[in-house]
PDB file of C-alpha atoms in Angstrom:
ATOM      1  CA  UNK K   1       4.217 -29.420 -36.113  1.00 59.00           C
ATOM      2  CA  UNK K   2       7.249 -30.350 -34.258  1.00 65.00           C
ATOM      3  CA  UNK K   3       7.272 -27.297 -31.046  1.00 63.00           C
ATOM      4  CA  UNK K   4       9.963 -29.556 -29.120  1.00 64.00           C
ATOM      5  CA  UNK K   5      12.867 -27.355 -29.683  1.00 64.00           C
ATOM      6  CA  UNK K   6      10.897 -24.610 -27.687  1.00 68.00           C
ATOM      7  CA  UNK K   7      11.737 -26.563 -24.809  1.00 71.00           C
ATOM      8  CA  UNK K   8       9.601 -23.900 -22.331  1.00 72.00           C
ATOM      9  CA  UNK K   9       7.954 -22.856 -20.156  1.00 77.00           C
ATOM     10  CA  UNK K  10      10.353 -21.118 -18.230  1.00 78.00           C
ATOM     11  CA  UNK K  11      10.717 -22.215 -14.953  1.00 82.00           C
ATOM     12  CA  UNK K  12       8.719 -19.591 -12.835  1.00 87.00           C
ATOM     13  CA  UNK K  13       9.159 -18.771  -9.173  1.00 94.00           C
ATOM     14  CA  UNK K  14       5.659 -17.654  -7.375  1.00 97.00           C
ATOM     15  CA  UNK K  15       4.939 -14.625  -5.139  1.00 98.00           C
ATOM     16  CA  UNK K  16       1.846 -15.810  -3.016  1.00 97.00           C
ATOM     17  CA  UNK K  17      -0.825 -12.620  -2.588  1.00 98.00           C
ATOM     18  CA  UNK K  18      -3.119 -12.735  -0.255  1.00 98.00           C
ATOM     19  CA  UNK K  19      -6.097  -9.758  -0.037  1.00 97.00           C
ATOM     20  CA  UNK K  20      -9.067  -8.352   0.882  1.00 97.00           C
ATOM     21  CA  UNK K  21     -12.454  -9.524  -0.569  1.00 95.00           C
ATOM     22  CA  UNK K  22     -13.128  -6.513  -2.488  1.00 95.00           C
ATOM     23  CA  UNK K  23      -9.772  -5.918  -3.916  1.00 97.00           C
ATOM     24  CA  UNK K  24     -10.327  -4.711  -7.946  1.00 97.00           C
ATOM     25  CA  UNK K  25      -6.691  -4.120  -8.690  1.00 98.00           C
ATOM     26  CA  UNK K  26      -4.754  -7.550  -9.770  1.00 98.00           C
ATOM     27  CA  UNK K  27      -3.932  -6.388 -13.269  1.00 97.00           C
ATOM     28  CA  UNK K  28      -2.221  -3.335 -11.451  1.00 98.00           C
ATOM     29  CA  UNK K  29      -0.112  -5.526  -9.367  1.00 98.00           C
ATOM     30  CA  UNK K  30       0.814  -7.506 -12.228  1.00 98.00           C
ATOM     31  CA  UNK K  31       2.735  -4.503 -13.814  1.00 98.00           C
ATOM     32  CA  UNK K  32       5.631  -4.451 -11.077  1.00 98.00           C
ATOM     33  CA  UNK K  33       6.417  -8.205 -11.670  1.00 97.00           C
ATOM     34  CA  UNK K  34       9.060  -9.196 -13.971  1.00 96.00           C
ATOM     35  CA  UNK K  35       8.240 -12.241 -16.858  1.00 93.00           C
ATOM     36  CA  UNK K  36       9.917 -15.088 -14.530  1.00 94.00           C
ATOM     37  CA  UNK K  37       7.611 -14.333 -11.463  1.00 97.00           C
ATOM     38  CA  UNK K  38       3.858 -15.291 -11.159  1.00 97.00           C
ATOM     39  CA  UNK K  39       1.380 -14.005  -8.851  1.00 98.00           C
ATOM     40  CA  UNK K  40      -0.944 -16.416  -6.905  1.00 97.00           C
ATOM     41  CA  UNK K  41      -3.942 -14.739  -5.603  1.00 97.00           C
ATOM     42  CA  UNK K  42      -6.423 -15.323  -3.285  1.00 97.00           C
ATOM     43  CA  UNK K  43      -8.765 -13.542  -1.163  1.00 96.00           C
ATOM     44  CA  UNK K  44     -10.482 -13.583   2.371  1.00 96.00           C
ATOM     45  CA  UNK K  45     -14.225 -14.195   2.919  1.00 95.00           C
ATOM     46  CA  UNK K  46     -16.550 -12.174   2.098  1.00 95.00           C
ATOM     47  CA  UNK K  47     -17.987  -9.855   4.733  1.00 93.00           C
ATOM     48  CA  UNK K  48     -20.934  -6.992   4.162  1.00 94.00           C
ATOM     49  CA  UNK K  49     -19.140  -3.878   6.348  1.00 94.00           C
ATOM     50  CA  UNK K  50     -17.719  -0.896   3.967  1.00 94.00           C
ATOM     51  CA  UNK K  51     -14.175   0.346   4.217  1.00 94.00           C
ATOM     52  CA  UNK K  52     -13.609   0.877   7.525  1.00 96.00           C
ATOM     53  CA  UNK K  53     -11.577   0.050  10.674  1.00 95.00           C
ATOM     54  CA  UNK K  54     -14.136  -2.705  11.748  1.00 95.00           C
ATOM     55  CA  UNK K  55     -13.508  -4.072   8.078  1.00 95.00           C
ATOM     56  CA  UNK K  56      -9.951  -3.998   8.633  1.00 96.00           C
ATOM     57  CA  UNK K  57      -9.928  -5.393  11.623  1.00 95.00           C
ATOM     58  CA  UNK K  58     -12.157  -8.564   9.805  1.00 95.00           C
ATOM     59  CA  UNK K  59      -9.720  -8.981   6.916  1.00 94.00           C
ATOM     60  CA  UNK K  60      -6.638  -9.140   9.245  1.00 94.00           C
ATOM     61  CA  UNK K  61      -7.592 -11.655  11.890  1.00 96.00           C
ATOM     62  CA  UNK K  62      -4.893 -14.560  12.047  1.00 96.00           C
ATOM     63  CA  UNK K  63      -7.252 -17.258  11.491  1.00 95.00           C
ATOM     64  CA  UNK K  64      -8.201 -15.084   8.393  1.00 95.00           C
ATOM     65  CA  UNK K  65      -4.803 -15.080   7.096  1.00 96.00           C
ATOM     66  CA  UNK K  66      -3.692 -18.549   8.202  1.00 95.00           C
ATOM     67  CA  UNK K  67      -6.466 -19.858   6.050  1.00 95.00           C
ATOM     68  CA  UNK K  68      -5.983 -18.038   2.719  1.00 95.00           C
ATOM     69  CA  UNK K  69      -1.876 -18.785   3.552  1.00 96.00           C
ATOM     70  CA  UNK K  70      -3.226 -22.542   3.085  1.00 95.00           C
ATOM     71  CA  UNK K  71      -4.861 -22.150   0.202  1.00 95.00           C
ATOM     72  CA  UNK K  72      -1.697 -21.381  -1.550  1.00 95.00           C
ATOM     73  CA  UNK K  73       0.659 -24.016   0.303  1.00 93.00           C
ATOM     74  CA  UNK K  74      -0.295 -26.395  -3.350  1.00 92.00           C
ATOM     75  CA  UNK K  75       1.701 -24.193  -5.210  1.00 93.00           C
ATOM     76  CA  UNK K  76       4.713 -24.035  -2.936  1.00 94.00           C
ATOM     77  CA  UNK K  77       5.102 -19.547  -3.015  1.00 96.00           C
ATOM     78  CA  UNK K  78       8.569 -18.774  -1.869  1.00 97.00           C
ATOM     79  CA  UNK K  79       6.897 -15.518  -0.374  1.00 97.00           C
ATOM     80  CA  UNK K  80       3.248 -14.504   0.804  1.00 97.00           C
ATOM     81  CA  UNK K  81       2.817 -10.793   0.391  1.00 98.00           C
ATOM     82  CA  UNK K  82      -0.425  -9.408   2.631  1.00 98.00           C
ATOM     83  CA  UNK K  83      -1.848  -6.910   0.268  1.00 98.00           C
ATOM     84  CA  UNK K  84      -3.613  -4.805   2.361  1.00 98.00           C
ATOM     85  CA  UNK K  85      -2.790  -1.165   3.748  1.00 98.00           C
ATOM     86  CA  UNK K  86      -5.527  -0.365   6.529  1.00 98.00           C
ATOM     87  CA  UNK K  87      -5.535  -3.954   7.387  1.00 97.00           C
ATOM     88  CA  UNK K  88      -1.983  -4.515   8.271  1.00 98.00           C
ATOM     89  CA  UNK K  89      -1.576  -1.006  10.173  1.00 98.00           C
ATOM     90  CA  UNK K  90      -4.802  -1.488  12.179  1.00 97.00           C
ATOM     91  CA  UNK K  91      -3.094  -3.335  14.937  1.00 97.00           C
ATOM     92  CA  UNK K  92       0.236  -0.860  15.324  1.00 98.00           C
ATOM     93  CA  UNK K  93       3.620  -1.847  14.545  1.00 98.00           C
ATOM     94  CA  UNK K  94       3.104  -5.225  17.026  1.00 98.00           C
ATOM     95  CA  UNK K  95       0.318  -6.092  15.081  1.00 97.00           C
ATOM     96  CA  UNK K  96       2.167  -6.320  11.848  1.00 98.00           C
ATOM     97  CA  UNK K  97       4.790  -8.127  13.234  1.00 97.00           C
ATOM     98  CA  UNK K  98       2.194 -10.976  14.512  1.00 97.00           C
ATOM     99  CA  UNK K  99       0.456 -11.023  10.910  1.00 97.00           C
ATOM    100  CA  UNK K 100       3.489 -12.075   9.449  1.00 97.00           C
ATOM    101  CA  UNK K 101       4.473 -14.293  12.156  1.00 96.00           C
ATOM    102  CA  UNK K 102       0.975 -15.658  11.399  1.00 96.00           C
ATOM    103  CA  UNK K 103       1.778 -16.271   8.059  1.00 96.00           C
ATOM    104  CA  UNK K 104       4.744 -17.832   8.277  1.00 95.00           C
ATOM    105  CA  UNK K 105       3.870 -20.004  10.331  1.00 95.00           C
ATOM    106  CA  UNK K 106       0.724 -20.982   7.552  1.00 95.00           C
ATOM    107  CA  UNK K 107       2.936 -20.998   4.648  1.00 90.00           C
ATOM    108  CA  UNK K 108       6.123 -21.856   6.333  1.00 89.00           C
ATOM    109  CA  UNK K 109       7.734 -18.992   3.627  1.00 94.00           C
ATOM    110  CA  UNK K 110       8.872 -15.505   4.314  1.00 95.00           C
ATOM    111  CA  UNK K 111       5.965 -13.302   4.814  1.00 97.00           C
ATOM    112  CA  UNK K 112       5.567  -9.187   4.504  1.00 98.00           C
ATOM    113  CA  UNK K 113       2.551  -6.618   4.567  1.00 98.00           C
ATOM    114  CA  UNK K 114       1.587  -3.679   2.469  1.00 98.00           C
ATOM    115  CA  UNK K 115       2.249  -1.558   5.723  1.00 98.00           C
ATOM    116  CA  UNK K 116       5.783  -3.454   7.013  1.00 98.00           C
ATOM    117  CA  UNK K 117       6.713  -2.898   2.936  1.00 98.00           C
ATOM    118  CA  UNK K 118       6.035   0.935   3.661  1.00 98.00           C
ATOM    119  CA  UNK K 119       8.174   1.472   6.580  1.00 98.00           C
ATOM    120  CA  UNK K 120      10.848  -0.699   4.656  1.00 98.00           C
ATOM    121  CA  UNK K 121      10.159   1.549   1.619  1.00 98.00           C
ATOM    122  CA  UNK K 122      11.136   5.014   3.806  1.00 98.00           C
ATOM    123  CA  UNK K 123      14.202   3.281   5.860  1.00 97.00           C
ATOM    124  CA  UNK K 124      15.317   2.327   1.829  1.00 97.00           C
ATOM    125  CA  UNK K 125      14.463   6.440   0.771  1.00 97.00           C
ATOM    126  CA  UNK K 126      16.073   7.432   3.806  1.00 96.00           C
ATOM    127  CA  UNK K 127      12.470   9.604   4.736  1.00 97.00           C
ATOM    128  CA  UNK K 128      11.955  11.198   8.343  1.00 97.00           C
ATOM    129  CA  UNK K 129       9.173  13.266   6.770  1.00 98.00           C
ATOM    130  CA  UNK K 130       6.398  11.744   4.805  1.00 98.00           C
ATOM    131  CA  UNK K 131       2.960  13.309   3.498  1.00 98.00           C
ATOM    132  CA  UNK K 132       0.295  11.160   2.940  1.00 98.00           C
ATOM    133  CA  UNK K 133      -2.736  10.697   1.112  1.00 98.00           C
ATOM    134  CA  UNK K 134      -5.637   8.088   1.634  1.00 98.00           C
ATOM    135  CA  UNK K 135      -8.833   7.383   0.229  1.00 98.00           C
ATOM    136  CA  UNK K 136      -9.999   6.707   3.815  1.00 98.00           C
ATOM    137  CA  UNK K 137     -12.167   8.225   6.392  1.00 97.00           C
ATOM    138  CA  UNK K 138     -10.743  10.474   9.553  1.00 97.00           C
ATOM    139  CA  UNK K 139     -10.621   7.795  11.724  1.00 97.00           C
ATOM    140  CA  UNK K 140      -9.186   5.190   9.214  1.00 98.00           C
ATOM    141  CA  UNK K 141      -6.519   8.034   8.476  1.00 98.00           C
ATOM    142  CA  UNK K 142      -5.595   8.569  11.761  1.00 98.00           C
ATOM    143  CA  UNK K 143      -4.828   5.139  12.732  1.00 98.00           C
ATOM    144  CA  UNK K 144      -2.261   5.452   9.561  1.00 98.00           C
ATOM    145  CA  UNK K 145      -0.798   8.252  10.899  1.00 98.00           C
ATOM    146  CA  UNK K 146      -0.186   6.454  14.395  1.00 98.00           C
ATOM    147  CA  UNK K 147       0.753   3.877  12.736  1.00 98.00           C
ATOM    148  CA  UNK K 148       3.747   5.931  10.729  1.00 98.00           C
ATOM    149  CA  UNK K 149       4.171   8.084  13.921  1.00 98.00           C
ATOM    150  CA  UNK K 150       5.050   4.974  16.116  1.00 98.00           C
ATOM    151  CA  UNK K 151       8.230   4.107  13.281  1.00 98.00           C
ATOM    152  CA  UNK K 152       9.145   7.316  14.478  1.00 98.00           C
ATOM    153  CA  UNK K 153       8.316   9.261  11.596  1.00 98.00           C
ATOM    154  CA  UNK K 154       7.074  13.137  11.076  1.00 98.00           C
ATOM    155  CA  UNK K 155       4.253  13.358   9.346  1.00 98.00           C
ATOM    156  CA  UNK K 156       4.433  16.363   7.682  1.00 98.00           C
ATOM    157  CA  UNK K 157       0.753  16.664   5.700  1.00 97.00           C
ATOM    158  CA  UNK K 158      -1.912  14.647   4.892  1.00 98.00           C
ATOM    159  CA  UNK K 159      -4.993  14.780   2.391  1.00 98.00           C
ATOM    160  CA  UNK K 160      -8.191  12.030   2.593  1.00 98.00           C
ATOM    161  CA  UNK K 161     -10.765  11.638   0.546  1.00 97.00           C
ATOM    162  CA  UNK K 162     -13.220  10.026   3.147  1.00 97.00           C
ATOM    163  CA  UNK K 163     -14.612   7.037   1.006  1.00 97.00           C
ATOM    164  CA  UNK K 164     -16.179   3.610   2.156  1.00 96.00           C
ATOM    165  CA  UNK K 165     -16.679   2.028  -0.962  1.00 95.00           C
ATOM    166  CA  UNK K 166     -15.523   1.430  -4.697  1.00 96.00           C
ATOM    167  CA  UNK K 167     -12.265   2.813  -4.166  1.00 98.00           C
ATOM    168  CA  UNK K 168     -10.457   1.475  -7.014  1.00 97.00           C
ATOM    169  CA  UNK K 169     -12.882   3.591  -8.998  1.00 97.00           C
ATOM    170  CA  UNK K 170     -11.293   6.757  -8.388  1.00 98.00           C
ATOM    171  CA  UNK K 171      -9.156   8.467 -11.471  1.00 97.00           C
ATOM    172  CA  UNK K 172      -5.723   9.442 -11.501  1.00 97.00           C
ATOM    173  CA  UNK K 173      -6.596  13.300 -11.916  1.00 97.00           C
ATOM    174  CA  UNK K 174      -8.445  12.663  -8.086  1.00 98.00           C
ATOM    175  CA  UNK K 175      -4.938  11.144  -6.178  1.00 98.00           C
ATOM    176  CA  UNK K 176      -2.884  14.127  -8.209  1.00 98.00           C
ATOM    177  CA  UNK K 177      -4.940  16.339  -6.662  1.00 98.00           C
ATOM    178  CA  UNK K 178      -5.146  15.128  -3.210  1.00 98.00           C
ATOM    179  CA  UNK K 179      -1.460  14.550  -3.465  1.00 98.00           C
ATOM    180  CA  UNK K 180      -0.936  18.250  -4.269  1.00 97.00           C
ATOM    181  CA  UNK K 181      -2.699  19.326  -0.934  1.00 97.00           C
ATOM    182  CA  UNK K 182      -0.428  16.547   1.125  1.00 98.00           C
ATOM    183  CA  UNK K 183       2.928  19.001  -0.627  1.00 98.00           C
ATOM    184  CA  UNK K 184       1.295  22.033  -1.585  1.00 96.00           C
ATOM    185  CA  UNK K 185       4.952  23.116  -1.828  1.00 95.00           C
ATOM    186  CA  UNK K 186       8.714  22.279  -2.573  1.00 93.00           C
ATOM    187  CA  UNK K 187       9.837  20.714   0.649  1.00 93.00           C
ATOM    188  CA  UNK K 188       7.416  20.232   2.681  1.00 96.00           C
ATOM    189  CA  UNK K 189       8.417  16.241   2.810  1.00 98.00           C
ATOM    190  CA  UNK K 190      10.904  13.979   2.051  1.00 98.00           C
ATOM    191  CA  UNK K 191       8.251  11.457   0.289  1.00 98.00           C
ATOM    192  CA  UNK K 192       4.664  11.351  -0.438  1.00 98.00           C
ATOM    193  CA  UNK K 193       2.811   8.065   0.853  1.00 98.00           C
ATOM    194  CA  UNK K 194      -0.328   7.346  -1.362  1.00 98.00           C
ATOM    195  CA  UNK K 195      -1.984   4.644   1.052  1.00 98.00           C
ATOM    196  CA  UNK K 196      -4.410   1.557   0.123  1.00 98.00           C
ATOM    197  CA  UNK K 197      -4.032  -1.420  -2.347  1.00 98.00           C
ATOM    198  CA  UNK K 198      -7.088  -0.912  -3.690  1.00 98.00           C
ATOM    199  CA  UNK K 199      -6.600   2.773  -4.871  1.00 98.00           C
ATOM    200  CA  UNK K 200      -5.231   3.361  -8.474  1.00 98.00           C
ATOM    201  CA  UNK K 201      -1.544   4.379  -8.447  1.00 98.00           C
ATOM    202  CA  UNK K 202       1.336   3.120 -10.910  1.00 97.00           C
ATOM    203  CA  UNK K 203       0.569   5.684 -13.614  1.00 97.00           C
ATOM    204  CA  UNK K 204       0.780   8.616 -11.466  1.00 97.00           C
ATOM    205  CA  UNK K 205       3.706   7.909  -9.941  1.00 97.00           C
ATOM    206  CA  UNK K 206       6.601   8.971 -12.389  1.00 96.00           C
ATOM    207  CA  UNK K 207       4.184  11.940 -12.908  1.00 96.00           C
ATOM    208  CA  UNK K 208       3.585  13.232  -9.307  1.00 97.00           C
ATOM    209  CA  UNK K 209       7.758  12.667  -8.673  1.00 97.00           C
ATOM    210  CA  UNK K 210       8.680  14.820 -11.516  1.00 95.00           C
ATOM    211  CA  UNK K 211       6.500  17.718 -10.130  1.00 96.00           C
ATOM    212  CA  UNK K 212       6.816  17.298  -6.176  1.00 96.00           C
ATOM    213  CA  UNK K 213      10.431  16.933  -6.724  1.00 96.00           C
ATOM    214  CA  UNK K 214      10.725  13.722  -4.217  1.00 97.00           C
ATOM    215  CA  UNK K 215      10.246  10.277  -4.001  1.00 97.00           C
ATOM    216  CA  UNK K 216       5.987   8.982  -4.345  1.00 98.00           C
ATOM    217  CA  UNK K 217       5.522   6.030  -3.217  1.00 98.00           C
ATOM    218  CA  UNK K 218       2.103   3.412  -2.880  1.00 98.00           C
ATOM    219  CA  UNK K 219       0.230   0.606  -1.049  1.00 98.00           C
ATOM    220  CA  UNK K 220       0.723  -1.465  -3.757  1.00 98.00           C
ATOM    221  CA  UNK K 221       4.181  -0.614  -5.321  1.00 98.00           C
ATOM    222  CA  UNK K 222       5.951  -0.838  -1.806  1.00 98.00           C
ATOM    223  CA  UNK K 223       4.331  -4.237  -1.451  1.00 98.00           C
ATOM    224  CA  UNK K 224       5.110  -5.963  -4.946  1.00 98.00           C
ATOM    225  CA  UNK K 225       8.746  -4.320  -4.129  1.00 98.00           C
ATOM    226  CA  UNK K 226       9.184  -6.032  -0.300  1.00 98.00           C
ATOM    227  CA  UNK K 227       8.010  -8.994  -1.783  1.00 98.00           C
ATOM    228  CA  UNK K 228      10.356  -9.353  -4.714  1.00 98.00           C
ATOM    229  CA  UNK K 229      13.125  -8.586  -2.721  1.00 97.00           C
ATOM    230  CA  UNK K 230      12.683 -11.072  -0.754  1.00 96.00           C
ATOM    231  CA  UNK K 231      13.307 -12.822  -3.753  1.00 96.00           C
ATOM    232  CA  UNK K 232      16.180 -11.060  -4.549  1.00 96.00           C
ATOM    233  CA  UNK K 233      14.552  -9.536  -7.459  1.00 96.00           C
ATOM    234  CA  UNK K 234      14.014  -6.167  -8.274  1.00 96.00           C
ATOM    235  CA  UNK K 235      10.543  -4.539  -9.101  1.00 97.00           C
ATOM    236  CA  UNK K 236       9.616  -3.260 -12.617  1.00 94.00           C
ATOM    237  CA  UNK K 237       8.927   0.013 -12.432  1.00 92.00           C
ATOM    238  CA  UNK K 238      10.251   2.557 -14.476  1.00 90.00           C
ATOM    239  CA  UNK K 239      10.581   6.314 -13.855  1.00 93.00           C
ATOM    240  CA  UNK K 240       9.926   5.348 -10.017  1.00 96.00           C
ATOM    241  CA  UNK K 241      12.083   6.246  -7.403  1.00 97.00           C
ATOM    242  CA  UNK K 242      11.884   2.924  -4.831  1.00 97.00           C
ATOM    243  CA  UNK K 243      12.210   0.816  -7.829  1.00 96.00           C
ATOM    244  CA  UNK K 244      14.761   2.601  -9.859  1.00 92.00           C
ATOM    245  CA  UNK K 245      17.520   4.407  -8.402  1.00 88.00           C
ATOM    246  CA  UNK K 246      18.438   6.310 -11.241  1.00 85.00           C
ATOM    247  CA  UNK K 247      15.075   8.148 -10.925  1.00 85.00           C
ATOM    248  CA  UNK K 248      15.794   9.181  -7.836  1.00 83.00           C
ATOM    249  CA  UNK K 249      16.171  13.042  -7.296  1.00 71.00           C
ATOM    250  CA  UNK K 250      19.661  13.755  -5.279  1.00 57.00           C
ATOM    251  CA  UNK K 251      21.329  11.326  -3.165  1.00 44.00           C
ATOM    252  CA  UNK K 252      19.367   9.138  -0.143  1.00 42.00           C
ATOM    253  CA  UNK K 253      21.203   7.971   3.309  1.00 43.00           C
ATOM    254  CA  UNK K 254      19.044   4.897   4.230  1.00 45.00           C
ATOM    255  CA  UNK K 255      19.132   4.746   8.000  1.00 44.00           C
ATOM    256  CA  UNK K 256      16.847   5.052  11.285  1.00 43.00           C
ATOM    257  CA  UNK K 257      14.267   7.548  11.340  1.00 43.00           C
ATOM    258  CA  UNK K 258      13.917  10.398  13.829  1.00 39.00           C
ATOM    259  CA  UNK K 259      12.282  10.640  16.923  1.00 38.00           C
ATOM    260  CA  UNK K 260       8.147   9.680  16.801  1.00 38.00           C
ATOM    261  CA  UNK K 261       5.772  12.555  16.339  1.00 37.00           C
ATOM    262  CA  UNK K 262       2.066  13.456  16.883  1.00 38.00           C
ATOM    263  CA  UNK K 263      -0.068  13.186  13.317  1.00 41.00           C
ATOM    264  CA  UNK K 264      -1.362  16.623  12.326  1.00 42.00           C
ATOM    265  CA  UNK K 265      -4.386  14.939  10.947  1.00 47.00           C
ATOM    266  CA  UNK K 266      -6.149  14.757  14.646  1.00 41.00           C
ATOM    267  CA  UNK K 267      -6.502  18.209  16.018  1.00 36.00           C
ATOM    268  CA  UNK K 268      -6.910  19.984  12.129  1.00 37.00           C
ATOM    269  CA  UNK K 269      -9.880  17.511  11.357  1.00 37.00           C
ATOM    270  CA  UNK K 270     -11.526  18.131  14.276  1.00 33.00           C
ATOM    271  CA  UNK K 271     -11.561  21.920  13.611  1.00 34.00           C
ATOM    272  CA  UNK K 272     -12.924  20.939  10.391  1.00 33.00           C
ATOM    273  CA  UNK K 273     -16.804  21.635  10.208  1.00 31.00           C
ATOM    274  CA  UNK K 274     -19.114  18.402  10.120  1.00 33.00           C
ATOM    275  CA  UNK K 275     -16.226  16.110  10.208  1.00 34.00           C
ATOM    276  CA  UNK K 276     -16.224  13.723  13.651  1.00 35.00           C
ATOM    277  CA  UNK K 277     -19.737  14.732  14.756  1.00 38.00           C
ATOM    278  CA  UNK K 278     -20.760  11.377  13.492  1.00 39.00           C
ATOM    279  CA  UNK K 279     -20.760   7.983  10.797  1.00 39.00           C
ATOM    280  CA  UNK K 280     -22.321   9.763   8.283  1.00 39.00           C
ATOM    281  CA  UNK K 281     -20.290  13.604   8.288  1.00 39.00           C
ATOM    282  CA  UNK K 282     -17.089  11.367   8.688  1.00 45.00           C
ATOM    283  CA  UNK K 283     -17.920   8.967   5.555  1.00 43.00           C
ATOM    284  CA  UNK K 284     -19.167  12.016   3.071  1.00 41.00           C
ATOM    285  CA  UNK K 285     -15.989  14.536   3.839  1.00 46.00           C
ATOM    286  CA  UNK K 286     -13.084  15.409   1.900  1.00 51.00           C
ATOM    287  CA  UNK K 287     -10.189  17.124   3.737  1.00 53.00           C
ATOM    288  CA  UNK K 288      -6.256  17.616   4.217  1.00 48.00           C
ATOM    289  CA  UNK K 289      -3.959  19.502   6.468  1.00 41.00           C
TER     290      UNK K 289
END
């Protein structure tokens, strides 16, 4: 059979991913990528600590990151997206900046993180008042909230779920919940962050937006987004606010946030009975404010 007047493949252009040993959620990633860009994945060394910010600390040192950024130099990326939430805050705003520097200097191609895409993501939405929700434990959850609080943004709630392992096993009907104590009413923020690449999200998005009446975004949507636009190519995501502006609910003014703010996760946690009297208290509990 003659297949020469296919004349295909289609050129593709390549989106370099680089992320954590234990991340379960490729197929999920996939789903924001439009048919003439390919993910190339790879993922750093193994280590035996659980979800934590010793772990993230691990999975983000520069050496780390310089090597998996060489592993995909063979296949010539034209962007290296860090896909990692807890890792790429760990270090503050500075730190991000250096992890892409890192990169780039690896891969010699632009480079973002999950959490540089997110305060991209809320300059783009216009947000000076985010909720968020993690899967995380109080002390990995507060070093978000710094994190968001040194972009000078107001947090304005935040719900955790206090897990160290097997993550990407929790259902949609968990992060709807959670979500619903970050906004337990209309209002109460301008967006709803729903933190870490390795926690289930694209479903629940359209979903969670129609009933908190504002923009949801996640780890891995805002980082498949920065890294396509580097591209100049939109996301595929229908029915979600950051990735379709018709979706969007009233009009946005993209500009600087407002003046930094102290997290309310802190002080309300340690009120919270059990929680920060130890390893074991802070892995097991579930909380918001």
């Amino acid at each position: 059979m003659d297949i020469s007047f296919l004349g295909g493949p289609a050129p593709q252009r390549g989106v370099g991913v680089v992320a954590p040993f234990d991340f379960a959620l490729d197929r999920e990633l996939w789903r924001w990528v439009p048919d003439e860009v390919s993910l190339h994945m790879t993922r750093t060394p193994f280590v035996p600590v659980e979800v934590s910010l010793d772990l993230a600390r691990m999975v983000s040192e520069h050496e780390t990151l310089g090597e998996a950024v060489r592993t995909l130099n063979a296949i010539a990326p034209e962007v290296v997206a860090y896909a990692c939430t807890s890792g790429s805050f760990v270090g503050g705003i500075a730190g991000e900046r250096a992890m892409c520097e890192a990169m780039t200097w690896a891969g010699a191609v632009p480079s973002v993180t999950t959490s540089g895409a997110l305060l991209d993501a809320l300059t783009e939405l216009g947000v000076r008042r985010v909720a968020l929700v993690t899967p995380y434990t109080v002390s990995v959850t507060r070093a978000l909230e710094a994190y968001v609080a040194e972009a000078g943004v107001t947090i304005s709630g935040c719900a955790y779920m206090g897990l160290t392992r097997h993550i990407w096993k929790v259902p949609y009907r968990d992060v709807a919940d959670m979500a619903r104590q970050a906004v337990p009413v209309e209002g109460a923020a301008d967006a709803l962050f729903i933190s870490c690449t390795n926690l289930p999200t694209y479903d629940v998005i359209p979903q969670l937006e129609a009933e908190l009446r504002i923009p949801v975004i996640s780890a891995n949507q805002v980082t498949m987004w920065a890294a396509l636009r580097r591209l100049g190519t939109p996301a595929v995501g229908p029915y979600q606010a950051l990735t379709d502006p018709s979706a969007r609910i009233g009009p946005t003014v993209p500009g600087p946030v407002g003046p930094a703010v102290a997290g309310p996760l802190g002080p309300a946690v340690a009120d919270m009975p059990g929680v920060g009297d130890g390893p074991d208290t802070e892995q097991q509990q579930e909380g918001w404010t």
